[in-house]
Coordinates of C-alpha atoms in Angstrom, one line a residue:
Chain D
X1347 CA -0.7 14.2 -23.8
X1348 CA -2.6 11.2 -23.0
X1349 CA -2.2 9.3 -19.2
X1350 CA 0.7 6.7 -20.3
X1351 CA 3.8 9.0 -19.2
X1352 CA 2.5 9.1 -15.5
X1353 CA 1.1 6.1 -15.3
X1354 CA 4.2 4.8 -16.6
X1355 CA 6.1 6.0 -13.2
X1356 CA 3.6 4.3 -10.9
X1357 CA 5.3 0.9 -10.4
X1358 CA 8.6 2.1 -9.8
X1359 CA 6.7 4.7 -7.2
X1360 CA 5.4 1.9 -5.6
X1361 CA 8.1 -0.6 -5.2
X1362 CA 10.0 2.6 -4.0
X1363 CA 7.4 3.3 -1.6
X1364 CA 7.3 -0.3 -0.1
X1365 CA 10.7 -1.0 0.4
X1366 CA 10.6 2.6 2.1
X1367 CA 7.3 1.9 4.2
X1368 CA 7.9 -2.0 4.5
X1369 CA 3.9 -1.8 4.3
X1370 CA 1.5 -2.6 1.2
X1371 CA -0.8 -0.1 2.8
X1372 CA 1.3 2.7 3.6
X1373 CA 3.3 2.2 0.6
X1374 CA -0.4 2.4 -1.9
X1375 CA -1.6 5.7 0.5
X1376 CA 1.7 7.3 -0.3
X1377 CA 1.4 7.0 -3.9
X1378 CA -2.1 7.9 -4.1
X1379 CA -1.2 10.9 -2.1
X1380 CA 1.9 11.6 -4.0
X1381 CA -0.7 11.2 -7.7
X1382 CA -3.1 13.9 -5.7
X1383 CA -0.5 15.9 -5.3
X1384 CA 1.0 16.0 -8.4
X1385 CA -2.9 16.4 -9.8
X1386 CA -3.1 19.8 -7.7
X1387 CA -0.2 21.0 -8.6
X1388 CA 0.5 20.3 -12.3
X1389 CA 1.3 23.8 -13.0
X1390 CA 4.7 23.5 -11.2
X1391 CA 6.1 20.9 -13.4
X1392 CA 7.8 22.2 -16.4
X1393 CA 6.8 20.4 -19.5
X1394 CA 10.0 18.9 -21.0
X1395 CA 11.4 18.5 -17.6
X1396 CA 12.1 15.1 -15.5
X1397 CA 8.7 13.8 -14.6
X1398 CA 10.5 10.9 -12.7
X1399 CA 12.0 13.4 -10.8
X1400 CA 9.4 15.3 -9.8
X1401 CA 7.2 13.0 -8.8
X1402 CA 9.9 11.5 -6.4
X1403 CA 10.2 14.7 -5.0
X1404 CA 6.4 15.2 -4.3
X1405 CA 6.7 11.6 -2.6
X1406 CA 9.6 12.7 -0.6
X1407 CA 7.8 15.9 0.9
X1408 CA 4.9 13.6 1.7
X1409 CA 7.1 10.9 3.2
X1410 CA 9.1 13.7 5.5
X1411 CA 5.9 15.2 6.1
X1412 CA 4.2 11.9 7.4
X1413 CA 7.3 11.2 9.7
X1414 CA 7.4 14.2 11.3
X1415 CA 3.5 13.9 12.1
X1416 CA 4.3 10.6 13.4
X1417 CA 7.2 11.9 15.8
X1418 CA 4.9 15.0 16.9
X1419 CA 2.1 12.3 17.5
X1420 CA 4.5 10.3 19.5
X1421 CA 3.4 7.2 17.3
X1422 CA 6.9 6.0 15.9
X1423 CA 5.3 2.4 16.2
X1424 CA 3.7 2.3 13.3
X1425 CA 3.8 1.7 10.4
X1426 CA 7.8 0.6 11.2
X1427 CA 6.5 -1.3 14.0
X1428 CA 8.6 -4.6 13.8
X1429 CA 6.7 -6.9 15.9
X1430 CA 3.8 -6.2 13.4
X1431 CA 6.3 -7.5 10.6
X1432 CA 6.7 -10.9 12.2
X1433 CA 2.9 -11.4 12.0
X1434 CA 2.9 -9.7 8.3
X1435 CA 5.4 -10.8 6.1
X1436 CA 6.0 -7.5 3.7
X1437 CA 7.8 -9.9 1.1
X1438 CA 6.4 -12.8 -0.7
X1439 CA 6.2 -16.0 0.6
X1440 CA 8.6 -17.3 -2.2
X1441 CA 11.4 -15.3 -1.8
X1442 CA 11.6 -16.5 1.9
X1443 CA 13.1 -15.2 4.7
X1444 CA 16.4 -13.2 3.6
X1445 CA 13.7 -11.0 1.9
X1446 CA 11.5 -10.4 5.5
X1447 CA 15.2 -9.6 6.9
X1448 CA 16.5 -7.4 4.3
X1449 CA 13.1 -5.6 5.0
X1450 CA 13.3 -5.4 8.6
X1451 CA 16.9 -4.1 8.7
X1452 CA 16.3 -1.5 6.2
X1453 CA 13.3 -0.5 8.2
X1454 CA 16.0 -0.1 10.9
X1455 CA 18.0 2.6 9.2
X1456 CA 17.4 6.2 10.2
X1457 CA 14.7 7.6 7.5
X1458 CA 17.1 10.1 5.9
X1459 CA 20.0 7.1 5.3
X1460 CA 17.5 4.7 4.0
X1461 CA 15.6 7.5 1.6
X1462 CA 19.4 7.8 0.2
X1463 CA 19.8 4.4 -0.3
X1464 CA 17.3 3.4 -1.8
X1465 CA 16.7 6.3 -4.5
X1466 CA 20.7 5.7 -5.6
X1467 CA 19.8 1.7 -5.4
X1468 CA 16.1 1.0 -6.9
X1469 CA 16.3 4.2 -9.4
X1470 CA 19.9 4.5 -10.3
X1471 CA 19.6 8.4 -10.1
X1472 CA 22.6 10.4 -9.9
X1473 CA 23.7 11.8 -6.8
X1474 CA 23.3 15.0 -7.9
X1475 CA 19.6 14.2 -8.4
X1476 CA 19.1 12.8 -5.6
X1477 CA 20.7 15.6 -3.9
X1478 CA 17.9 17.5 -5.7
X1479 CA 14.9 15.8 -4.7
X1480 CA 15.9 15.2 -1.1
X1481 CA 17.0 18.9 -0.8
X1482 CA 20.3 18.3 1.1
X1483 CA 23.3 18.9 -0.3
X1484 CA 25.9 16.4 -2.2
X1485 CA 28.0 15.8 0.7
X1486 CA 25.0 15.4 2.5
X1487 CA 24.0 12.6 -0.2
X1488 CA 27.5 10.8 -0.1
X1489 CA 27.9 10.1 3.6
X1490 CA 24.1 9.5 4.0
X1491 CA 25.1 6.6 1.5
X1492 CA 27.8 5.6 3.1
X1493 CA 26.5 5.5 6.6
X1494 CA 23.2 3.7 5.2
X1495 CA 25.3 0.8 3.5
X1496 CA 27.9 -0.1 6.5
X1497 CA 24.6 0.1 8.9
X1498 CA 22.6 -2.1 6.8
X1499 CA 25.7 -4.3 6.8
X1500 CA 25.9 -4.9 10.3
X1501 CA 22.5 -5.0 10.6
X1502 CA 22.7 -8.2 7.9
X1503 CA 25.6 -9.5 9.1
X1504 CA 23.8 -9.6 12.5
X1505 CA 20.4 -10.8 12.1
X1506 CA 22.5 -13.5 9.9
X1507 CA 23.8 -15.1 12.7
X1508 CA 20.8 -16.1 15.2
X1509 CA 20.8 -13.2 17.8
X1510 CA 19.2 -13.2 21.0
X1511 CA 15.6 -11.9 19.7
X1512 CA 14.6 -9.2 22.7
X1513 CA 11.0 -9.0 23.0
X1514 CA 10.8 -5.2 21.6
X1515 CA 12.9 -6.7 18.9
X1516 CA 15.0 -3.1 19.2
X1517 CA 19.1 -2.4 18.7
X1518 CA 20.5 -6.3 18.1
X1519 CA 22.9 -5.7 21.0
X1520 CA 23.9 -8.9 23.1
X1521 CA 24.3 -8.0 26.3
X1522 CA 28.0 -9.2 27.6
X1523 CA 26.0 -11.4 30.9
X1524 CA 22.7 -12.7 30.4
X1525 CA 20.1 -13.5 32.8
X1526 CA 18.1 -16.6 32.4
X1527 CA 14.0 -16.0 32.3
Chain Q
X192 CA 46.5 -8.7 4.1
X193 CA 49.5 -7.5 6.3
X194 CA 50.5 -4.7 4.0
X195 CA 47.9 -2.0 2.7
X196 CA 48.5 -0.8 -0.8
X197 CA 50.1 1.9 -1.2
X198 CA 47.0 4.1 -2.4
X199 CA 43.9 2.8 -1.2
X200 CA 40.8 3.2 -3.2
X201 CA 39.2 5.7 -1.2
X202 CA 35.5 4.6 -0.2
X203 CA 33.6 7.6 -2.3
X204 CA 34.9 5.9 -5.7
X205 CA 33.7 2.4 -4.2
X206 CA 30.4 4.0 -4.1
X207 CA 30.4 5.6 -7.6
X208 CA 32.0 2.5 -9.1
X209 CA 29.2 0.9 -7.4
X210 CA 26.4 2.9 -8.3
X211 CA 27.7 3.5 -12.1
X212 CA 28.4 6.8 -11.9
X213 CA 31.4 6.7 -13.3
X214 CA 32.3 7.2 -17.1
X215 CA 34.3 4.1 -18.6
X216 CA 37.7 5.6 -18.2
X217 CA 37.5 6.1 -14.5
X218 CA 36.0 2.9 -14.0
X219 CA 39.0 1.3 -15.7
X220 CA 41.4 3.5 -13.3
X221 CA 39.4 2.5 -10.3
X222 CA 39.5 -1.6 -11.0
X223 CA 43.3 -1.3 -11.8
X224 CA 43.5 -0.1 -8.3
X225 CA 41.0 -2.2 -6.8
X226 CA 43.3 -5.5 -7.9
X227 CA 45.9 -4.3 -5.5
X228 CA 43.7 -3.3 -2.6
X229 CA 41.6 -6.9 -1.2
X230 CA 40.3 -5.0 1.6
X231 CA 38.8 -2.5 -0.9
X232 CA 37.4 -5.0 -3.6
X233 CA 36.0 -7.4 -0.5
X234 CA 33.9 -4.2 0.9
X235 CA 32.7 -3.9 -2.8
X236 CA 31.5 -7.0 -3.0
X237 CA 29.5 -6.9 -0.1
X238 CA 27.7 -3.7 -1.3
X239 CA 27.2 -5.3 -4.6
X240 CA 25.1 -8.4 -3.0
X241 CA 23.4 -5.7 -0.8
X242 CA 22.2 -3.7 -4.0
X243 CA 21.5 -6.9 -5.5
X244 CA 19.4 -7.8 -2.7
X245 CA 17.7 -4.8 -2.7
X246 CA 16.9 -4.4 -6.1
X247 CA 15.2 -8.4 -5.8
X248 CA 13.2 -7.2 -2.8
X249 CA 9.9 -6.2 -4.1
X250 CA 10.8 -6.5 -7.9
X251 CA 7.4 -8.0 -7.9
X252 CA 5.6 -4.9 -7.7
X253 CA 7.2 -3.9 -10.8
X254 CA 5.1 -6.0 -12.9
X255 CA 1.8 -6.2 -10.4
X256 CA -0.8 -4.6 -12.2
X257 CA -1.8 -0.9 -11.1
X258 CA -4.5 -1.0 -8.5
X259 CA -7.7 0.9 -10.2
X260 CA -7.7 3.8 -7.5
X261 CA -4.2 4.9 -8.4
X262 CA -5.0 4.3 -12.0
X263 CA -7.6 6.5 -11.3
X264 CA -5.7 9.4 -9.3
X265 CA -3.2 9.2 -12.4
X266 CA -5.9 10.2 -14.9
X267 CA -7.4 13.0 -12.6
X268 CA -3.7 14.2 -12.9
X269 CA -3.3 14.1 -16.6
X270 CA -7.1 15.4 -16.9
X271 CA -5.8 18.5 -14.7
X272 CA -2.9 18.6 -17.2
X273 CA -4.6 18.7 -20.0
X274 CA -6.5 22.0 -18.4
X275 CA -3.7 23.6 -17.9
X276 CA -2.6 23.1 -21.4
X277 CA -5.4 24.1 -22.9
X278 CA -5.5 27.0 -20.7
X279 CA -2.4 28.4 -22.5
X280 CA -3.2 27.3 -25.8
X281 CA -6.5 29.5 -26.0
X282 CA -5.5 32.2 -24.5
X283 CA -6.4 35.0 -22.2
X284 CA -9.5 36.2 -24.6
X285 CA -10.8 32.3 -25.1
X286 CA -10.1 31.5 -21.5
X287 CA -12.3 34.1 -20.2
X288 CA -15.3 32.6 -22.6
X289 CA -14.2 29.4 -21.6
X290 CA -14.5 30.4 -17.6
X291 CA -18.0 32.2 -18.5
X292 CA -19.2 29.4 -20.1
X293 CA -17.7 26.6 -17.3
X294 CA -19.2 28.8 -14.5
X295 CA -22.8 28.7 -16.0
X296 CA -22.2 25.1 -16.8
X297 CA -20.8 24.7 -13.2
X298 CA -23.7 26.7 -11.9
X299 CA -26.4 24.9 -13.8
X300 CA -24.7 21.6 -12.2
X301 CA -25.0 22.8 -8.7
X302 CA -28.9 23.3 -9.0
X303 CA -29.2 20.1 -10.7
X304 CA -27.5 18.7 -7.7
X305 CA -29.7 20.1 -5.3
X306 CA -33.0 18.7 -7.3
X307 CA -31.7 15.7 -7.1
X308 CA -31.0 16.2 -3.4
X309 CA -34.6 17.5 -3.0
X310 CA -35.7 13.9 -5.2
X311 CA -33.1 12.3 -3.0
X312 CA -35.1 12.9 -0.1
X313 CA -38.6 12.6 -1.2
X314 CA -38.4 9.8 -3.3
X315 CA -35.8 6.5 -2.4
X316 CA -32.2 7.1 -3.0
X317 CA -32.6 4.9 -6.0
X318 CA -29.1 5.4 -7.5
X319 CA -27.5 4.9 -4.4
X320 CA -29.5 1.6 -3.1
X321 CA -28.3 0.3 -6.7
X322 CA -24.7 0.8 -6.4
X323 CA -25.0 -0.8 -3.0
X324 CA -26.7 -3.5 -3.8
X325 CA -24.5 -4.0 -6.7
X326 CA -21.6 -3.8 -5.3
X327 CA -22.7 -6.7 -3.1
X328 CA -23.9 -8.7 -5.5
X329 CA -19.9 -8.5 -6.9
X330 CA -18.0 -8.8 -4.0
X331 CA -20.1 -11.2 -1.6
X332 CA -19.5 -14.2 -3.8
X333 CA -15.8 -13.5 -4.2
X334 CA -14.2 -16.0 -2.2
X335 CA -10.0 -15.1 -2.4
X336 CA -10.4 -11.5 -2.7
X337 CA -14.0 -10.6 -1.1
X338 CA -12.4 -7.2 0.4
X339 CA -9.3 -5.1 -0.2
X340 CA -8.1 -4.6 3.5
X341 CA -9.5 -8.0 6.0
X342 CA -10.2 -7.7 9.2
X343 CA -7.0 -8.5 10.6
X344 CA -6.0 -4.8 9.9
X345 CA -9.1 -3.3 10.9
X346 CA -7.3 -0.3 12.3
X347 CA -5.4 0.7 9.1
X348 CA -8.8 -0.2 7.3
X349 CA -11.0 2.4 9.3
X350 CA -8.1 5.1 9.0
X351 CA -7.5 4.2 5.5
X352 CA -11.1 4.5 4.5
X353 CA -11.9 7.6 6.6
X354 CA -9.1 9.3 4.8
X355 CA -10.6 8.2 1.3
X356 CA -14.0 9.1 2.1
X357 CA -13.0 12.0 3.5
X358 CA -14.9 12.1 7.1
X359 CA -13.8 9.9 9.9
X360 CA -15.4 6.5 9.7
X361 CA -16.5 4.2 12.8
X362 CA -16.6 0.6 11.9
X363 CA -19.7 -1.1 13.4
X364 CA -19.7 -4.1 15.2
X365 CA -22.5 -6.8 14.6
X366 CA -21.1 -9.5 16.7
X367 CA -23.9 -9.9 19.4
X368 CA -25.9 -10.1 16.1
X369 CA -23.5 -13.2 14.6
X370 CA -21.6 -11.7 12.5
X371 CA -17.9 -10.8 12.1
X372 CA -16.1 -8.2 10.2
X373 CA -14.6 -9.7 6.9
X374 CA -12.7 -6.4 5.8
X375 CA -13.6 -3.8 3.6
X376 CA -13.0 -2.1 0.1
X377 CA -13.1 1.3 -1.3
X378 CA -15.5 2.0 -4.4
X379 CA -16.0 4.8 -7.2
X380 CA -19.6 6.2 -6.2
X381 CA -21.8 9.0 -8.0
X382 CA -20.8 11.4 -5.1
X383 CA -16.9 10.3 -4.6
X384 CA -15.6 7.4 -3.1
X385 CA -17.6 4.8 -1.2
X386 CA -16.8 2.4 1.2
X387 CA -17.9 -1.6 1.6
X388 CA -17.8 -3.5 4.7
X389 CA -18.4 -6.9 4.7
X390 CA -19.5 -9.4 7.5
X391 CA -20.3 -12.9 7.6
X392 CA -21.7 -15.3 10.1
X393 CA -20.8 -19.0 11.2
X394 CA -23.1 -20.7 8.6
X395 CA -20.6 -18.4 5.9
X396 CA -24.0 -16.1 5.0
X397 CA -22.5 -12.4 4.3
X398 CA -24.0 -8.9 4.9
X399 CA -22.2 -5.5 3.3
X400 CA -23.0 -2.4 4.8
X401 CA -22.6 0.3 1.5
X402 CA -21.7 3.8 2.9
X403 CA -21.1 7.2 1.0
X404 CA -22.1 10.8 0.5
X405 CA -25.2 11.4 -0.5
X406 CA -26.2 14.4 -3.4
X407 CA -28.0 16.1 0.2
X408 CA -24.7 16.7 0.7
X409 CA -24.0 18.9 -2.4
X410 CA -26.8 21.1 -1.2
X411 CA -25.6 22.1 2.5
X412 CA -28.7 20.4 3.6
X413 CA -27.4 17.8 6.3
X414 CA -30.6 16.1 5.8
X415 CA -31.3 13.0 7.6
X416 CA -34.3 9.8 6.7
X417 CA -35.7 7.3 8.4
X418 CA -35.2 3.6 7.4
X419 CA -36.2 2.7 4.2
X420 CA -36.8 -0.6 2.5
X421 CA -35.6 -1.6 -1.1
X422 CA -36.1 -5.1 -2.8
X423 CA -35.7 -3.9 -6.1
X424 CA -32.4 -4.6 -6.9
X425 CA -30.3 -7.9 -7.3
X426 CA -30.7 -8.2 -3.0
X427 CA -32.7 -6.3 -0.4
X428 CA -31.7 -3.7 2.2
X429 CA -32.3 -1.1 4.1
X430 CA -30.9 2.4 3.9
X431 CA -30.9 5.7 5.3
X432 CA -29.1 8.9 4.9
X433 CA -27.7 10.4 8.3
X434 CA -26.1 13.8 8.4
X435 CA -25.5 13.9 4.6
X436 CA -24.4 10.0 4.6
X437 CA -26.0 7.6 3.0
X438 CA -25.7 3.7 4.4
X439 CA -27.3 0.8 2.7
X440 CA -27.1 -2.4 4.7
X441 CA -27.9 -5.6 2.3
X442 CA -28.2 -9.2 2.6
X443 CA -30.0 -12.1 1.8
X444 CA -32.3 -12.3 4.8
X445 CA -35.9 -11.7 5.6
X446 CA -37.1 -8.1 6.4
X447 CA -37.0 -8.0 10.2
X448 CA -33.6 -9.8 10.0
X449 CA -32.2 -7.0 7.8
X450 CA -33.7 -4.5 10.1
X451 CA -32.5 -5.6 13.1
X452 CA -28.8 -5.6 11.8
X453 CA -29.7 -2.2 10.3
X454 CA -30.8 -0.9 13.4
X455 CA -27.7 -2.2 15.1
X456 CA -25.4 -0.4 12.9
X457 CA -27.5 2.9 13.1
X458 CA -27.0 2.6 17.2
X459 CA -23.4 2.4 17.2
X460 CA -22.5 5.0 14.3

């Protein structure tokens, strides 16, 4: 066995991690951790089984534990800090503002919804495979996918019409009454 | 749209259609019904646009060259897999022989390691200084990519390098000496990963701080040394060892200037 099979999956792992974290460095850290974990646990991978699904499962578990860790530390601002995204466009300059908007809206989805939406959309995995990777029932995958698509649509529609950008950049809820500052 | 179709297309079927989860027959059946259901068609179109946009986002990452650090990690994984495979192929008997041999070789290596550590403590740690000087010579002239992580992401830089080097790092400041941080990068070293921090003064002159584990760490000794000067490599520098961790400050400066910077770094660690 040469290195090719594993290396062949790195670009897809990176793209997924990039969209998931919205941060180039966090993305490569996550991919590196995934490869290292794969290295430590090679004997758990059954030769001939789906290497891609196995790698995405490892990455998913690492991501979930990272998120839990951040929640415990009360550090939800990083790397999901939206204000930071303003300064550091995560999308290449050529693909303009819409890509930055999309990434920002994506990061506002709850983690579990973003995971399902991205696995289905970017990796063309079947719903059953996504259920296996994320360790939840098929019905849960379906409902998360449905909520993710509707919510993302709402967020994108809201960002298309220039909103009153609050400083904290939280939910784009327009107050019924606005006070002049 | 004043009249809802007799059998509106359920949302779950829209997702399945969009995500290519249906066979040709099911697809055709839903498409027929969609023709009667403008509301569902509109939803499907919106989701299709969303799907296209998501697939387009970060598409460039797919064609980017894979960073060397990730290639290295993948190489390790493949190597480990090969070992596991061979283990099974050889069978128990051969494997235990291999294990005995391997242990012998490993302890041999350990002894070599501690011998090297002794040497490193007694003589200039040539290898380390050489690596530091080489890394300096390679990256200092870089205009566009002198560092992997720029000083703008200082917090992330320290966090990332600490993680990769397996110990908490502190980022020394040389602002008082007129040098500002440019950023840092991760480099392969003989004893595992090493890090390089780069600083630059107002005249654009750059100095680098190179740090990594020393062979002394292998022997378990928390060896420390005083400052030593080396002018053998492509660039002169001061180096020292502190608790099994080696530092080298390199730059095309005079010896007193370098010493002053090295001391400034040392006092902050």
